[in-house]
mmCIF file of C-alpha atoms and ligand atoms in Angstrom:
data_model
loop_
_atom_site.group_PDB
_atom_site.id
_atom_site.type_symbol
_atom_site.label_atom_id
_atom_site.label_comp_id
_atom_site.label_asym_id
_atom_site.label_seq_id
_atom_site.Cartn_x
_atom_site.Cartn_y
_atom_site.Cartn_z
ATOM 1 C CA MET A 1 -18.555 -2.645 -2.978
ATOM 2 C CA TRP A 2 -14.994 -2.368 -1.723
ATOM 3 C CA THR A 3 -15.070 0.944 -0.885
ATOM 4 C CA ALA A 4 -12.204 3.149 0.875
ATOM 5 C CA PHE A 5 -13.178 5.793 3.409
ATOM 6 C CA VAL A 6 -10.179 8.294 3.889
ATOM 7 C CA LEU A 7 -10.235 11.214 6.728
ATOM 8 C CA THR A 8 -7.368 13.196 5.687
ATOM 9 C CA LEU A 9 -6.622 17.448 5.945
ATOM 10 C CA TYR A 10 -6.210 17.119 1.951
ATOM 11 C CA PRO A 11 -8.972 15.546 0.510
ATOM 12 C CA GLU A 12 -7.963 17.411 -3.205
ATOM 13 C CA MET A 13 -5.252 14.839 -3.220
ATOM 14 C CA PHE A 14 -7.403 12.104 -3.634
ATOM 15 C CA PRO A 15 -8.281 9.662 -6.174
ATOM 16 C CA GLY A 16 -4.569 11.809 -7.396
ATOM 17 C CA PRO A 17 -2.830 9.058 -9.123
ATOM 18 C CA LEU A 18 -5.504 6.319 -8.667
ATOM 19 C CA GLY A 19 -7.787 8.595 -11.099
ATOM 20 C CA ALA A 20 -5.165 7.211 -13.479
ATOM 21 C CA SER A 21 -3.836 3.837 -15.369
ATOM 22 C CA ILE A 22 -5.361 0.690 -13.563
ATOM 23 C CA ALA A 23 -6.954 1.947 -10.541
ATOM 24 C CA GLY A 24 -8.342 4.361 -12.312
ATOM 25 C CA THR A 25 -10.162 2.607 -15.300
ATOM 26 C CA ALA A 26 -11.451 0.729 -11.924
ATOM 27 C CA LEU A 27 -12.947 3.139 -10.134
ATOM 28 C CA ALA A 28 -14.488 4.601 -13.566
ATOM 29 C CA ASN A 29 -16.221 1.144 -13.613
ATOM 30 C CA GLY A 30 -17.168 1.081 -10.352
ATOM 31 C CA LEU A 31 -14.582 -2.071 -9.009
ATOM 32 C CA TRP A 32 -14.082 0.059 -6.551
ATOM 33 C CA ALA A 33 -14.938 3.121 -4.588
ATOM 34 C CA LEU A 34 -13.396 5.835 -2.828
ATOM 35 C CA GLU A 35 -14.814 8.668 -0.382
ATOM 36 C CA THR A 36 -13.089 11.403 1.651
ATOM 37 C CA ARG A 37 -13.781 13.188 4.689
ATOM 38 C CA ASP A 38 -11.772 16.860 5.403
ATOM 39 C CA ILE A 39 -11.239 16.240 9.033
ATOM 40 C CA ARG A 40 -11.301 20.287 9.289
ATOM 41 C CA ASP A 41 -15.102 19.882 8.594
ATOM 42 C CA HIS A 42 -14.226 18.879 12.395
ATOM 43 C CA GLY A 43 -11.696 21.781 13.268
ATOM 44 C CA LEU A 44 -12.978 24.308 16.289
ATOM 45 C CA GLY A 45 -14.009 27.717 16.149
ATOM 46 C CA ARG A 46 -13.616 30.347 13.568
ATOM 47 C CA HIS A 47 -10.248 28.819 11.842
ATOM 48 C CA ARG A 48 -11.455 25.178 12.292
ATOM 49 C CA ALA A 49 -8.294 24.599 14.343
ATOM 50 C CA VAL A 50 -7.233 20.609 14.118
ATOM 51 C CA ASP A 51 -4.350 20.732 15.539
ATOM 52 C CA ASP A 52 -2.056 21.933 18.584
ATOM 53 C CA THR A 53 0.868 22.205 20.856
ATOM 54 C CA PRO A 54 2.292 19.144 21.888
ATOM 55 C CA ALA A 55 1.866 18.471 25.539
ATOM 56 C CA GLY A 56 5.343 18.476 27.329
ATOM 57 C CA GLY A 57 6.715 21.052 24.662
ATOM 58 C CA GLY A 58 8.781 20.063 21.824
ATOM 59 C CA PRO A 59 8.762 21.068 18.294
ATOM 60 C CA GLY A 60 5.714 20.966 15.886
ATOM 61 C CA MET A 61 1.998 20.408 16.164
ATOM 62 C CA VAL A 62 -0.188 17.351 16.946
ATOM 63 C CA LEU A 63 -3.932 16.385 15.397
ATOM 64 C CA ARG A 64 -6.656 16.860 18.237
ATOM 65 C CA ALA A 65 -8.054 14.111 19.317
ATOM 66 C CA ASP A 66 -11.507 15.394 20.059
ATOM 67 C CA VAL A 67 -11.416 16.928 16.228
ATOM 68 C CA LEU A 68 -9.982 13.302 14.875
ATOM 69 C CA ALA A 69 -12.569 11.484 16.547
ATOM 70 C CA ALA A 70 -15.972 13.774 15.912
ATOM 71 C CA SER A 71 -14.363 12.874 12.166
ATOM 72 C CA LEU A 72 -14.240 9.385 12.568
ATOM 73 C CA ASP A 73 -17.343 8.988 14.304
ATOM 74 C CA ALA A 74 -19.675 11.264 12.000
ATOM 75 C CA GLY A 75 -19.151 8.946 8.874
ATOM 76 C CA ASN A 76 -18.394 5.490 10.546
ATOM 77 C CA SER A 77 -20.705 3.523 12.696
ATOM 78 C CA PRO A 78 -18.676 1.739 15.292
ATOM 79 C CA ASP A 79 -20.146 -1.684 13.648
ATOM 80 C CA ASP A 80 -18.778 -0.582 10.161
ATOM 81 C CA PRO A 81 -17.151 -3.933 9.447
ATOM 82 C CA ARG A 82 -13.897 -2.108 7.554
ATOM 83 C CA PRO A 83 -10.542 -1.876 9.223
ATOM 84 C CA ARG A 84 -10.251 1.200 10.784
ATOM 85 C CA LEU A 85 -6.325 2.162 9.906
ATOM 86 C CA LEU A 86 -3.892 5.190 10.606
ATOM 87 C CA LEU A 87 -0.499 5.595 8.537
ATOM 88 C CA SER A 88 2.041 6.092 11.000
ATOM 89 C CA PRO A 89 5.454 5.160 10.762
ATOM 90 C CA ARG A 90 5.138 3.526 14.077
ATOM 91 C CA GLY A 91 2.909 1.333 12.531
ATOM 92 C CA GLU A 92 3.754 -2.496 10.707
ATOM 93 C CA THR A 93 5.177 -2.489 7.878
ATOM 94 C CA LEU A 94 2.721 -2.703 5.023
ATOM 95 C CA THR A 95 3.395 -6.267 2.986
ATOM 96 C CA GLN A 96 1.985 -7.744 0.317
ATOM 97 C CA LYS A 97 0.300 -10.659 2.473
ATOM 98 C CA MET A 98 -1.753 -7.770 4.856
ATOM 99 C CA ALA A 99 -2.591 -5.634 0.778
ATOM 100 C CA ARG A 100 -4.091 -9.550 0.148
ATOM 101 C CA ASP A 101 -6.010 -9.612 3.216
ATOM 102 C CA PHE A 102 -7.516 -6.067 3.527
ATOM 103 C CA ALA A 103 -8.165 -6.672 -0.613
ATOM 104 C CA ALA A 104 -10.380 -9.875 0.522
ATOM 105 C CA GLY A 105 -12.611 -7.649 2.892
ATOM 106 C CA PRO A 106 -14.929 -4.690 3.112
ATOM 107 C CA GLY A 107 -13.070 -1.794 2.591
ATOM 108 C CA LEU A 108 -11.021 0.235 4.696
ATOM 109 C CA ILE A 109 -11.448 3.133 6.649
ATOM 110 C CA LEU A 110 -7.703 5.184 6.576
ATOM 111 C CA VAL A 111 -6.844 7.959 9.121
ATOM 112 C CA CYS A 112 -3.610 10.575 7.205
ATOM 113 C CA GLY A 113 -1.987 11.835 9.688
ATOM 114 C CA ARG A 114 -0.278 15.527 9.298
ATOM 115 C CA PHE A 115 1.722 17.204 11.624
ATOM 116 C CA GLU A 116 4.136 15.667 14.558
ATOM 117 C CA GLY A 117 1.412 12.983 14.885
ATOM 118 C CA VAL A 118 -1.838 12.504 15.950
ATOM 119 C CA ASP A 119 -2.909 12.254 19.883
ATOM 120 C CA GLU A 120 -2.918 8.860 21.292
ATOM 121 C CA ARG A 121 -5.748 8.917 22.589
ATOM 122 C CA ALA A 122 -7.288 8.940 19.482
ATOM 123 C CA ILE A 123 -5.524 6.517 18.237
ATOM 124 C CA GLU A 124 -6.474 4.405 21.625
ATOM 125 C CA ALA A 125 -10.058 5.076 21.895
ATOM 126 C CA ARG A 126 -10.998 4.294 18.074
ATOM 127 C CA GLY A 127 -8.325 1.202 17.924
ATOM 128 C CA LEU A 128 -6.906 2.509 15.326
ATOM 129 C CA ARG A 129 -4.192 -0.055 13.451
ATOM 130 C CA GLU A 130 -1.155 1.785 12.511
ATOM 131 C CA ILE A 131 0.177 0.700 9.170
ATOM 132 C CA SER A 132 3.967 2.103 7.867
ATOM 133 C CA ILE A 133 4.571 2.005 4.562
ATOM 134 C CA GLY A 134 8.726 1.842 5.383
ATOM 135 C CA ASP A 135 11.132 3.054 7.763
ATOM 136 C CA TYR A 136 11.037 6.802 6.482
ATOM 137 C CA ILE A 137 9.340 9.691 7.184
ATOM 138 C CA LEU A 138 6.681 11.750 4.728
ATOM 139 C CA SER A 139 4.591 14.876 5.515
ATOM 140 C CA GLY A 140 1.799 13.372 5.826
ATOM 141 C CA GLY A 141 0.063 10.341 5.559
ATOM 142 C CA GLU A 142 -2.095 10.824 2.182
ATOM 143 C CA ILE A 143 0.589 9.586 -0.263
ATOM 144 C CA ALA A 144 0.902 6.232 2.176
ATOM 145 C CA ALA A 145 -2.963 6.007 2.070
ATOM 146 C CA LEU A 146 -2.366 6.114 -1.835
ATOM 147 C CA THR A 147 0.583 3.321 -1.920
ATOM 148 C CA LEU A 148 -1.471 1.332 0.484
ATOM 149 C CA LEU A 149 -4.601 1.622 -1.466
ATOM 150 C CA ASP A 150 -2.870 1.192 -5.345
ATOM 151 C CA ALA A 151 -1.392 -2.278 -3.679
ATOM 152 C CA CYS A 152 -5.086 -3.421 -2.345
ATOM 153 C CA VAL A 153 -7.123 -2.189 -5.558
ATOM 154 C CA ARG A 154 -4.974 -4.153 -8.331
ATOM 155 C CA LEU A 155 -5.436 -6.717 -6.004
ATOM 156 C CA LEU A 156 -9.400 -6.404 -6.687
ATOM 157 C CA PRO A 157 -11.383 -9.209 -8.841
ATOM 158 C CA GLY A 158 -11.647 -7.966 -12.506
ATOM 159 C CA VAL A 159 -8.884 -4.946 -11.536
ATOM 160 C CA MET A 160 -6.339 -6.833 -13.176
ATOM 161 C CA GLY A 161 -6.165 -8.067 -16.828
ATOM 162 C CA LYS A 162 -5.385 -11.682 -16.723
ATOM 163 C CA PRO A 163 -6.536 -13.298 -13.120
ATOM 164 C CA ASN A 164 -3.609 -15.017 -12.536
ATOM 165 C CA SER A 165 -1.124 -11.994 -13.503
ATOM 166 C CA GLY A 166 -0.085 -11.025 -10.006
ATOM 167 C CA ASP A 167 0.764 -14.623 -8.840
ATOM 168 C CA ASP A 168 4.690 -14.402 -9.957
ATOM 169 C CA GLU A 169 5.503 -11.457 -8.600
ATOM 170 C CA SER A 170 7.626 -10.087 -6.189
ATOM 171 C CA PHE A 171 6.627 -11.442 -2.666
ATOM 172 C CA GLU A 172 3.494 -13.363 -4.007
ATOM 173 C CA ARG A 173 5.622 -16.930 -2.800
ATOM 174 C CA GLY A 174 8.194 -15.564 -0.971
ATOM 175 C CA LEU A 175 10.908 -14.384 -3.457
ATOM 176 C CA LEU A 176 11.220 -11.634 -5.782
ATOM 177 C CA GLU A 177 10.595 -11.847 -9.371
ATOM 178 C CA TYR A 178 12.755 -13.435 -11.966
ATOM 179 C CA PRO A 179 14.494 -10.563 -15.071
ATOM 180 C CA HIS A 180 12.096 -10.061 -17.987
ATOM 181 C CA TYR A 181 13.027 -9.389 -21.702
ATOM 182 C CA THR A 182 11.126 -8.353 -24.379
ATOM 183 C CA ARG A 183 11.841 -7.834 -28.673
ATOM 184 C CA PRO A 184 14.046 -7.035 -30.286
ATOM 185 C CA ARG A 185 15.957 -9.990 -29.700
ATOM 186 C CA ASP A 186 19.606 -8.164 -30.051
ATOM 187 C CA TRP A 187 19.916 -5.072 -28.284
ATOM 188 C CA GLU A 188 22.951 -3.013 -28.421
ATOM 189 C CA GLY A 189 24.713 -6.715 -28.695
ATOM 190 C CA ARG A 190 23.085 -7.931 -25.796
ATOM 191 C CA THR A 191 20.777 -10.939 -26.279
ATOM 192 C CA ILE A 192 17.634 -12.703 -24.505
ATOM 193 C CA PRO A 193 18.729 -15.802 -22.420
ATOM 194 C CA GLU A 194 18.530 -18.724 -24.131
ATOM 195 C CA ALA A 195 16.148 -20.541 -21.868
ATOM 196 C CA LEU A 196 13.719 -18.453 -22.955
ATOM 197 C CA LEU A 197 14.082 -18.962 -26.155
ATOM 198 C CA SER A 198 13.876 -22.535 -26.172
ATOM 199 C CA GLY A 199 10.263 -22.872 -25.986
ATOM 200 C CA ASP A 200 10.253 -25.483 -23.470
ATOM 201 C CA HIS A 201 7.692 -24.401 -21.013
ATOM 202 C CA ALA A 202 9.483 -26.690 -18.057
ATOM 203 C CA ARG A 203 12.741 -25.518 -19.077
ATOM 204 C CA ILE A 204 11.422 -21.640 -19.227
ATOM 205 C CA ALA A 205 10.053 -22.377 -15.959
ATOM 206 C CA ARG A 206 13.098 -23.931 -14.011
ATOM 207 C CA TRP A 207 15.095 -20.729 -15.271
ATOM 208 C CA ARG A 208 12.448 -18.028 -14.102
ATOM 209 C CA ARG A 209 12.924 -20.046 -10.628
ATOM 210 C CA GLU A 210 16.574 -20.197 -10.419
ATOM 211 C CA GLN A 211 16.919 -16.673 -11.519
ATOM 212 C CA ALA A 212 14.010 -15.903 -8.604
ATOM 213 C CA GLU A 213 15.966 -18.100 -6.383
ATOM 214 C CA THR A 214 19.799 -16.228 -7.074
ATOM 215 C CA LEU A 215 17.966 -12.866 -7.115
ATOM 216 C CA THR A 216 16.826 -13.205 -3.980
ATOM 217 C CA LYS A 217 19.931 -14.538 -2.384
ATOM 218 C CA ALA A 218 21.826 -11.736 -3.293
ATOM 219 C CA ARG A 219 19.405 -8.861 -2.686
ATOM 220 C CA ARG A 220 17.033 -10.191 0.039
ATOM 221 C CA PRO A 221 18.944 -12.662 2.165
ATOM 222 C CA ASP A 222 15.656 -11.713 4.881
ATOM 223 C CA LEU A 223 13.294 -13.021 2.493
ATOM 224 C CA TRP A 224 15.462 -16.012 1.574
ATOM 225 C CA LYS A 225 15.585 -16.540 4.693
ATOM 226 C CA ALA A 226 12.003 -17.097 5.699
ATOM 227 C CA HIS A 227 11.075 -18.184 2.220
ATOM 228 C CA GLU A 228 14.109 -21.603 3.251
ATOM 229 C CA GLU A 229 11.989 -21.754 6.601
ATOM 230 C CA LYS A 230 8.848 -22.495 5.134
HETATM 231 N N1 SAH B 1 6.807 12.703 14.205
HETATM 232 C C1 SAH B 1 6.161 11.477 13.364
HETATM 233 C C2 SAH B 1 6.501 11.584 12.206
HETATM 234 C C3 SAH B 1 5.031 12.126 11.493
HETATM 235 S S1 SAH B 1 5.421 11.895 9.800
HETATM 236 C C4 SAH B 1 7.429 10.316 13.972
HETATM 237 O O1 SAH B 1 8.560 10.488 14.019
HETATM 238 O O2 SAH B 1 7.036 9.110 14.066
HETATM 239 C C5 SAH B 1 3.083 12.954 9.317
HETATM 240 C C6 SAH B 1 2.177 11.887 9.216
HETATM 241 O O3 SAH B 1 2.740 11.087 7.641
HETATM 242 C C7 SAH B 1 2.180 10.861 10.315
HETATM 243 O O4 SAH B 1 1.439 11.213 11.249
HETATM 244 C C8 SAH B 1 1.476 9.731 9.075
HETATM 245 O O5 SAH B 1 0.208 9.672 9.344
HETATM 246 C C9 SAH B 1 2.578 9.852 7.732
HETATM 247 N N2 SAH B 1 3.523 9.416 7.477
HETATM 248 C C10 SAH B 1 5.181 9.169 7.436
HETATM 249 N N3 SAH B 1 5.804 8.452 7.468
HETATM 250 C C11 SAH B 1 4.890 7.161 7.226
HETATM 251 C C12 SAH B 1 5.551 6.380 6.971
HETATM 252 N N4 SAH B 1 6.732 5.399 6.829
HETATM 253 N N5 SAH B 1 4.198 5.328 6.703
HETATM 254 C C13 SAH B 1 2.851 5.583 6.697
HETATM 255 N N6 SAH B 1 2.508 7.073 7.203
HETATM 256 C C14 SAH B 1 3.536 8.144 7.205
#
């Protein structure tokens, strides 16, 4: 089974929102599994210290390499096939393609950072791949891990209602998604675009395609450029 193993100082944050809705139902039905380890179990001394002051000075604290490595080594054999990721604002930015690749694999080992960050030596020595969820700073890696997991879990076989319900979505084809409408047909004087009511499947597909292209050009010139170059 696709299993996520999360190392965190806040195991109580999991499954959190992933215990509800699509991901939660899938978790309850055994379509994926989630395990957590409290990094503090490997903390040092009576107070189970996990952090220390930054070498070279400066604000904040740093998650210790020895503590994090002990936590990783306790549960995961070196030949565990799952990618080992560190949620980190310095990492590669998460994309839909990455979520697809991770969902197609055996699961993930996720390390949630806290404080100013993680001692660089642990990242190097344990071969952690750094993944960011965007160019902003969160107070810890947990919400980033939940985000990454949600993006992966909904792609696992059997998790989403219709097997193809993800195919048209934003990013899946390098374009943003077309606009949606539902009943009522007339709402506050606004109607549903004529093409969608035509019953003509080819026309509907053409309309959606045009809308997706127009939106992508206007809102995400970067995506449009990449799409045209494909
Ligand atoms: N001092 C660091 C930020 C530390 S934030 C810097 O300037 O780069 C504390 C922790 O939150 C990080 O170790 C990381 O695990 C997590 N985090 C913060 N922002 C994130 C983001 N955009 N994506 C993924 N993880 C993030």
